[in-house]
PDB file of C-alpha atoms and ligand atoms in Angstrom:
ATOM      1  CA  MET A   1       4.788  -1.753  -4.980  1.00 57.00           C
ATOM      2  CA  SER A   2       7.029  -4.206  -3.495  1.00 60.00           C
ATOM      3  CA  TRP A   3       6.467  -7.231  -0.387  1.00 56.00           C
ATOM      4  CA  ARG A   4       9.319  -5.603   1.425  1.00 58.00           C
ATOM      5  CA  GLN A   5       7.151  -1.917   1.347  1.00 58.00           C
ATOM      6  CA  ILE A   6       3.760  -3.557   1.789  1.00 56.00           C
ATOM      7  CA  LEU A   7       5.047  -5.145   4.999  1.00 52.00           C
ATOM      8  CA  GLY A   8       7.664  -2.228   5.806  1.00 48.00           C
ATOM      9  CA  LEU A   9      10.278  -4.840   6.094  1.00 46.00           C
ATOM     10  CA  ASP A  10      13.631  -5.479   4.613  1.00 43.00           C
ATOM     11  CA  ILE A  11      14.195  -8.866   5.275  1.00 37.00           C
ATOM     12  CA  SER A  12      18.159  -8.298   3.172  1.00 41.00           C
ATOM     13  CA  ALA A  13      19.580  -5.987   5.847  1.00 39.00           C
ATOM     14  CA  GLU A  14      19.872  -9.093   8.117  1.00 37.00           C
ATOM     15  CA  GLY A  15      22.715  -9.793   6.116  1.00 38.00           C
ATOM     16  CA  PRO A  16      24.886 -13.018   7.623  1.00 34.00           C
ATOM     17  CA  PHE A  17      28.121 -10.686   7.698  1.00 35.00           C
ATOM     18  CA  THR A  18      27.293  -8.788  11.374  1.00 39.00           C
ATOM     19  CA  HIS A  19      30.841  -9.664  12.724  1.00 45.00           C
ATOM     20  CA  ASN A  20      34.441  -8.325  11.883  1.00 48.00           C
ATOM     21  CA  SER A  21      36.900 -11.058  13.618  1.00 49.00           C
ATOM     22  CA  GLN A  22      39.103 -13.383  11.477  1.00 56.00           C
ATOM     23  CA  ASN A  23      37.485 -16.519  12.161  1.00 57.00           C
ATOM     24  CA  THR A  24      33.929 -15.273  11.878  1.00 54.00           C
ATOM     25  CA  GLN A  25      34.909 -14.207   8.032  1.00 60.00           C
ATOM     26  CA  LYS A  26      36.436 -17.860   7.960  1.00 64.00           C
ATOM     27  CA  ALA A  27      33.256 -19.982   9.202  1.00 62.00           C
ATOM     28  CA  GLU A  28      30.915 -17.290   7.087  1.00 63.00           C
ATOM     29  CA  ASN A  29      32.691 -18.345   4.261  1.00 66.00           C
ATOM     30  CA  ARG A  30      32.831 -21.524   5.060  1.00 64.00           C
ATOM     31  CA  ARG A  31      28.556 -21.271   5.531  1.00 62.00           C
ATOM     32  CA  TYR A  32      28.621 -19.004   2.349  1.00 62.00           C
ATOM     33  CA  CYS A  33      30.352 -22.343  -0.087  1.00 60.00           C
ATOM     34  CA  ALA A  34      28.577 -24.836   1.378  1.00 59.00           C
ATOM     35  CA  ASP A  35      25.059 -22.752   0.894  1.00 59.00           C
ATOM     36  CA  ILE A  36      26.307 -22.917  -2.879  1.00 60.00           C
ATOM     37  CA  ALA A  37      27.097 -26.305  -2.834  1.00 62.00           C
ATOM     38  CA  ASP A  38      23.354 -26.267  -1.291  1.00 61.00           C
ATOM     39  CA  PHE A  39      21.683 -24.216  -4.051  1.00 60.00           C
ATOM     40  CA  ALA A  40      23.349 -26.241  -6.652  1.00 62.00           C
ATOM     41  CA  ARG A  41      21.988 -29.323  -4.610  1.00 69.00           C
ATOM     42  CA  ARG A  42      18.177 -28.436  -5.007  1.00 74.00           C
ATOM     43  CA  ASP A  43      15.485 -29.968  -7.219  1.00 84.00           C
ATOM     44  CA  PRO A  44      13.682 -26.550  -8.579  1.00 85.00           C
ATOM     45  CA  GLU A  45      10.706 -28.498  -8.684  1.00 88.00           C
ATOM     46  CA  GLN A  46      10.264 -29.838  -5.632  1.00 90.00           C
ATOM     47  CA  ASP A  47      11.512 -26.508  -4.187  1.00 90.00           C
ATOM     48  CA  ASP A  48       8.968 -24.832  -5.567  1.00 91.00           C
ATOM     49  CA  SER A  49       5.922 -27.446  -4.663  1.00 91.00           C
ATOM     50  CA  ARG A  50       7.647 -26.741  -0.661  1.00 93.00           C
ATOM     51  CA  LEU A  51       6.846 -23.427  -1.203  1.00 94.00           C
ATOM     52  CA  LEU A  52       2.631 -23.203  -2.329  1.00 95.00           C
ATOM     53  CA  GLU A  53       2.520 -25.221   0.324  1.00 95.00           C
ATOM     54  CA  ASP A  54       4.232 -22.454   2.694  1.00 94.00           C
ATOM     55  CA  LEU A  55       1.659 -19.836   0.706  1.00 96.00           C
ATOM     56  CA  ALA A  56      -1.412 -22.682   0.829  1.00 96.00           C
ATOM     57  CA  GLU A  57      -0.353 -22.287   5.162  1.00 95.00           C
ATOM     58  CA  ALA A  58       0.197 -18.315   4.872  1.00 95.00           C
ATOM     59  CA  CYS A  59      -3.559 -18.301   1.987  1.00 96.00           C
ATOM     60  CA  LYS A  60      -5.775 -20.280   5.135  1.00 96.00           C
ATOM     61  CA  GLY A  61      -9.255 -18.158   5.562  1.00 95.00           C
ATOM     62  CA  LEU A  62      -8.414 -15.790   2.892  1.00 95.00           C
ATOM     63  CA  ASP A  63      -9.748 -15.486  -1.016  1.00 93.00           C
ATOM     64  CA  LEU A  64      -6.619 -15.230  -2.407  1.00 95.00           C
ATOM     65  CA  GLN A  65      -4.669 -17.784  -3.900  1.00 95.00           C
ATOM     66  CA  PRO A  66      -1.286 -19.290  -3.246  1.00 95.00           C
ATOM     67  CA  SER A  67       0.321 -18.659  -6.848  1.00 95.00           C
ATOM     68  CA  GLU A  68      -0.879 -14.884  -6.707  1.00 95.00           C
ATOM     69  CA  VAL A  69       1.378 -14.331  -3.815  1.00 95.00           C
ATOM     70  CA  LYS A  70       4.185 -16.422  -5.459  1.00 95.00           C
ATOM     71  CA  ALA A  71       3.525 -13.593  -7.949  1.00 95.00           C
ATOM     72  CA  ALA A  72       4.218 -10.788  -5.131  1.00 94.00           C
ATOM     73  CA  LEU A  73       7.201 -12.005  -4.515  1.00 95.00           C
ATOM     74  CA  ALA A  74      10.945 -11.217  -6.203  1.00 94.00           C
ATOM     75  CA  PRO A  75      13.417 -13.321  -6.545  1.00 93.00           C
ATOM     76  CA  GLU A  76      15.811 -11.979  -4.407  1.00 94.00           C
ATOM     77  CA  ASP A  77      12.657 -12.976  -2.266  1.00 93.00           C
ATOM     78  CA  ILE A  78      12.400 -16.620  -2.823  1.00 93.00           C
ATOM     79  CA  THR A  79      15.570 -17.351  -2.277  1.00 93.00           C
ATOM     80  CA  ASP A  80      15.262 -15.441   0.807  1.00 93.00           C
ATOM     81  CA  TRP A  81      12.445 -18.861   1.446  1.00 93.00           C
ATOM     82  CA  LEU A  82      14.828 -20.952   0.083  1.00 93.00           C
ATOM     83  CA  LYS A  83      18.218 -20.107   2.657  1.00 92.00           C
ATOM     84  CA  GLY A  84      14.845 -19.957   5.401  1.00 93.00           C
ATOM     85  CA  ARG A  85      15.107 -16.191   5.768  1.00 93.00           C
ATOM     86  CA  VAL A  86      11.378 -16.094   5.858  1.00 93.00           C
ATOM     87  CA  THR A  87       9.456 -17.224   8.162  1.00 92.00           C
ATOM     88  CA  THR A  88       5.469 -18.404   7.740  1.00 90.00           C
ATOM     89  CA  GLU A  89       4.238 -15.611   9.374  1.00 93.00           C
ATOM     90  CA  THR A  90       6.390 -13.349   7.782  1.00 94.00           C
ATOM     91  CA  LEU A  91       4.713 -15.177   4.491  1.00 95.00           C
ATOM     92  CA  THR A  92       0.575 -15.048   6.040  1.00 95.00           C
ATOM     93  CA  ALA A  93       1.106 -11.243   6.754  1.00 95.00           C
ATOM     94  CA  LEU A  94       2.348 -10.835   3.538  1.00 95.00           C
ATOM     95  CA  ALA A  95      -0.824 -12.770   2.169  1.00 96.00           C
ATOM     96  CA  ARG A  96      -3.198 -10.468   4.723  1.00 95.00           C
ATOM     97  CA  SER A  97      -1.542  -7.276   3.075  1.00 94.00           C
ATOM     98  CA  LEU A  98      -2.133  -8.170  -0.475  1.00 96.00           C
ATOM     99  CA  VAL A  99      -5.771  -9.371   0.118  1.00 95.00           C
ATOM    100  CA  GLN A 100      -5.949  -5.765   1.873  1.00 95.00           C
ATOM    101  CA  ARG A 101      -4.139  -3.820  -1.139  1.00 95.00           C
ATOM    102  CA  ARG A 102      -6.718  -5.728  -3.843  1.00 95.00           C
ATOM    103  CA  ASP A 103      -9.831  -4.591  -1.273  1.00 95.00           C
ATOM    104  CA  MET A 104      -8.520  -0.800  -1.068  1.00 96.00           C
ATOM    105  CA  ASP A 105      -8.069  -0.778  -4.172  1.00 95.00           C
ATOM    106  CA  GLN A 106     -11.084  -1.635  -5.565  1.00 94.00           C
ATOM    107  CA  GLY A 107     -12.876   1.345  -3.313  1.00 95.00           C
ATOM    108  CA  LYS A 108     -12.989  -1.364  -0.249  1.00 96.00           C
ATOM    109  CA  ARG A 109     -12.279   0.025   3.597  1.00 96.00           C
ATOM    110  CA  PRO A 110     -10.191  -2.412   5.220  1.00 95.00           C
ATOM    111  CA  ASP A 111     -12.219  -3.427   8.828  1.00 93.00           C
ATOM    112  CA  HIS A 112      -9.609  -1.580  11.010  1.00 94.00           C
ATOM    113  CA  TYR A 113      -9.799   1.680   8.875  1.00 96.00           C
ATOM    114  CA  THR A 114     -12.599   3.111  11.488  1.00 97.00           C
ATOM    115  CA  GLU A 115     -10.794   6.930  11.955  1.00 97.00           C
ATOM    116  CA  ARG A 116     -10.901   9.800  10.274  1.00 97.00           C
ATOM    117  CA  ALA A 117      -8.491  11.351   8.525  1.00 97.00           C
ATOM    118  CA  SER A 118      -7.200  13.602   6.521  1.00 96.00           C
ATOM    119  CA  CYS A 119      -4.205  13.698   3.899  1.00 96.00           C
ATOM    120  CA  GLU A 120      -2.496  16.387   2.319  1.00 95.00           C
ATOM    121  CA  HIS A 121      -2.811  14.924  -0.987  1.00 95.00           C
ATOM    122  CA  CYS A 122      -6.453  12.583  -0.747  1.00 96.00           C
ATOM    123  CA  GLY A 123      -8.295  14.668   1.514  1.00 96.00           C
ATOM    124  CA  PRO A 124     -10.404  12.945   4.277  1.00 96.00           C
ATOM    125  CA  VAL A 125      -9.694   9.482   4.365  1.00 97.00           C
ATOM    126  CA  TRP A 126     -10.300   7.090   6.645  1.00 97.00           C
ATOM    127  CA  LEU A 127      -7.762   4.955   8.150  1.00 97.00           C
ATOM    128  CA  TRP A 128      -6.489   3.305  11.037  1.00 96.00           C
ATOM    129  CA  THR A 129      -5.668   6.764  13.263  1.00 96.00           C
ATOM    130  CA  PRO A 130      -6.782  10.156  13.081  1.00 97.00           C
ATOM    131  CA  GLY A 131      -5.499  13.506  12.114  1.00 95.00           C
ATOM    132  CA  GLU A 132      -3.456  15.286  10.010  1.00 96.00           C
ATOM    133  CA  VAL A 133      -0.697  13.337   7.058  1.00 96.00           C
ATOM    134  CA  LEU A 134       1.042  14.136   4.726  1.00 96.00           C
ATOM    135  CA  GLY A 135       1.349  10.962   2.882  1.00 96.00           C
ATOM    136  CA  CYS A 136      -1.847   7.443   3.411  1.00 97.00           C
ATOM    137  CA  PRO A 137      -2.549   4.442   2.022  1.00 96.00           C
ATOM    138  CA  TRP A 138      -5.209   5.926  -0.187  1.00 97.00           C
ATOM    139  CA  CYS A 139      -2.509   7.677  -1.904  1.00 97.00           C
ATOM    140  CA  TRP A 140      -1.723   4.194  -4.599  1.00 96.00           C
ATOM    141  CA  ASN A 141      -5.539   4.812  -4.889  1.00 97.00           C
ATOM    142  CA  ARG A 142      -4.874   8.380  -5.621  1.00 96.00           C
ATOM    143  CA  VAL A 143      -2.242   7.640  -7.888  1.00 96.00           C
ATOM    144  CA  ALA A 144      -3.643   5.091 -10.378  1.00 96.00           C
ATOM    145  CA  ASP A 145      -6.812   6.982 -10.936  1.00 95.00           C
ATOM    146  CA  LYS A 146      -8.664   4.859  -8.708  1.00 96.00           C
ATOM    147  CA  PRO A 147     -11.397   5.422  -6.216  1.00 96.00           C
ATOM    148  CA  ILE A 148     -11.463   6.119  -2.121  1.00 97.00           C
ATOM    149  CA  PRO A 149     -14.158   5.703   0.332  1.00 97.00           C
ATOM    150  CA  ARG A 150     -14.244   8.933   1.782  1.00 97.00           C
ATOM    151  CA  PRO A 151     -15.863   9.314   5.691  1.00 97.00           C
ATOM    152  CA  CYS A 152     -17.635  13.059   5.146  1.00 96.00           C
ATOM    153  CA  ALA A 153     -19.194  15.145   2.381  1.00 95.00           C
ATOM    154  CA  VAL A 154     -16.758  17.226  -0.007  1.00 95.00           C
ATOM    155  CA  ARG A 155     -17.734  20.100  -1.971  1.00 95.00           C
ATOM    156  CA  CYS A 156     -17.578  20.610  -5.524  1.00 95.00           C
ATOM    157  CA  SER A 157     -15.327  23.589  -5.492  1.00 93.00           C
ATOM    158  CA  ASP A 158     -12.085  22.392  -3.421  1.00 93.00           C
ATOM    159  CA  CYS A 159     -12.047  19.274  -6.025  1.00 95.00           C
ATOM    160  CA  ARG A 160      -9.243  19.126  -8.552  1.00 94.00           C
ATOM    161  CA  HIS A 161     -12.106  17.433 -10.701  1.00 94.00           C
ATOM    162  CA  PHE A 162     -14.666  20.065 -11.103  1.00 94.00           C
ATOM    163  CA  THR A 163     -14.756  22.122 -14.826  1.00 93.00           C
ATOM    164  CA  ARG A 164     -16.692  25.267 -13.808  1.00 93.00           C
ATOM    165  CA  THR A 165     -18.971  26.768 -16.581  1.00 93.00           C
ATOM    166  CA  ALA A 166     -19.617  30.657 -17.336  1.00 93.00           C
ATOM    167  CA  HIS A 167     -21.949  30.326 -14.527  1.00 93.00           C
ATOM    168  CA  PRO A 168     -20.435  31.692 -10.997  1.00 92.00           C
ATOM    169  CA  HIS A 169     -21.184  28.406  -9.087  1.00 94.00           C
ATOM    170  CA  ILE A 170     -21.926  25.719 -11.507  1.00 94.00           C
ATOM    171  CA  GLY A 171     -19.720  23.467 -13.258  1.00 94.00           C
ATOM    172  CA  HIS A 172     -18.879  19.731 -14.674  1.00 94.00           C
ATOM    173  CA  CYS A 173     -17.019  16.656 -12.915  1.00 94.00           C
ATOM    174  CA  SER A 174     -13.908  16.174 -15.481  1.00 92.00           C
ATOM    175  CA  LYS A 175     -14.550  12.491 -14.046  1.00 93.00           C
ATOM    176  CA  GLY A 176     -18.344  11.695 -14.894  1.00 90.00           C
ATOM    177  CA  MET A 177     -19.404  11.791 -11.156  1.00 92.00           C
ATOM    178  CA  PRO A 178     -23.801  11.373 -12.120  1.00 90.00           C
ATOM    179  CA  GLU A 179     -24.955  15.007 -11.524  1.00 90.00           C
ATOM    180  CA  PRO A 180     -28.309  16.882 -12.522  1.00 89.00           C
ATOM    181  CA  VAL A 181     -28.592  17.885 -16.210  1.00 88.00           C
ATOM    182  CA  CYS A 182     -27.728  22.145 -15.055  1.00 88.00           C
ATOM    183  CA  GLY A 183     -24.069  21.242 -13.324  1.00 90.00           C
ATOM    184  CA  LEU A 184     -23.066  20.596  -9.787  1.00 93.00           C
ATOM    185  CA  TRP A 185     -23.656  23.536  -7.451  1.00 91.00           C
ATOM    186  CA  ASP A 186     -20.184  23.676  -6.498  1.00 91.00           C
ATOM    187  CA  MET A 187     -20.384  24.707  -2.617  1.00 93.00           C
ATOM    188  CA  ASP A 188     -22.919  21.809  -2.180  1.00 91.00           C
ATOM    189  CA  SER A 189     -21.771  19.150   0.552  1.00 92.00           C
ATOM    190  CA  ARG A 190     -21.895  15.375  -1.371  1.00 93.00           C
ATOM    191  CA  TYR A 191     -20.414  12.271  -1.139  1.00 95.00           C
ATOM    192  CA  CYS A 192     -17.520  11.061  -4.011  1.00 95.00           C
ATOM    193  CA  ASP A 193     -15.508   9.133  -3.833  1.00 94.00           C
ATOM    194  CA  ARG A 194     -13.144  10.326  -6.898  1.00 95.00           C
ATOM    195  CA  TYR A 195     -13.064  14.193  -4.941  1.00 96.00           C
ATOM    196  CA  LEU A 196      -9.214  14.984  -4.777  1.00 96.00           C
ATOM    197  CA  PRO A 197      -7.979  18.516  -3.346  1.00 95.00           C
ATOM    198  CA  SER A 198      -7.546  21.024  -5.919  1.00 91.00           C
ATOM    199  CA  ASP A 199      -4.611  22.867  -4.375  1.00 78.00           C
ATOM    200  CA  PRO A 200      -3.405  20.777  -1.613  1.00 70.00           C
ATOM    201  CA  GLY A 201       0.116  22.574  -1.527  1.00 58.00           C
ATOM    202  CA  LEU A 202      -1.816  25.148  -0.567  1.00 53.00           C
ATOM    203  CA  ARG A 203      -4.068  23.932   1.325  1.00 53.00           C
ATOM    204  CA  GLY A 204      -0.540  23.120   3.657  1.00 49.00           C
ATOM    205  CA  LYS A 205       0.535  26.623   3.480  1.00 52.00           C
ATOM    206  CA  ARG A 206      -2.443  28.239   4.179  1.00 52.00           C
ATOM    207  CA  GLU A 207      -2.880  26.275   7.541  1.00 48.00           C
ATOM    208  CA  ALA A 208       0.759  27.072   8.049  1.00 49.00           C
ATOM    209  CA  SER A 209       0.434  30.419   8.174  1.00 52.00           C
ATOM    210  CA  ASN A 210      -2.939  30.369  10.619  1.00 50.00           C
ATOM    211  CA  LYS A 211      -0.515  28.340  12.902  1.00 49.00           C
ATOM    212  CA  VAL A 212       1.769  31.449  12.816  1.00 45.00           C
ATOM    213  CA  SER A 213      -0.947  33.408  12.948  1.00 44.00           C
ATOM    214  CA  LYS A 214      -2.624  31.951  16.159  1.00 42.00           C
TER     215      LYS A 214
HETATM  216 ZN1   ZN B 301      -3.756   9.864   0.889  1.00 78.98          ZN
END
């Protein structure tokens, strides 16, 4: 995931060629040539230390190193920064998002995710807003096989990681979650950060048909 996706930004869309008059184009061409000349004069080492200074400002108060933010920037992002198109506010927002994403990758709920929601693919999740969603920020955890903190108890019978034995209600967890010697009872409610809905598509169809029949 690029930082533009994290922040929902696309700075590249803010191109300078928004007007079409010939004069404007000439002026823009002159500016473009001046940009090239300016870039040719630049000292990469100086630029780098200036960028790290800006990033240090953005990381103030966060458990994050400027080099970690720099690693998240693509070469075109650095070019945008050199052109003054990336503000300190944007870098600060990026640094905060990176810390949040890192915490979420470790299965930690962000402080402002206080509402219980339901993701079509992840099941019950903590979000900043309640309700049902087709996808959520925890989907990144699901795809990367990382834990998802849950706002409520779940049942093994609804989980794709539940492998049934010959017994009608007993099975085992294919993710190796702790279980009694005899196995897991499918209808028991329990907290589980490795739970994933067994058939999210079917759940959606079921809900749709419920709405139709109402
Ligand atoms: Zn999700």
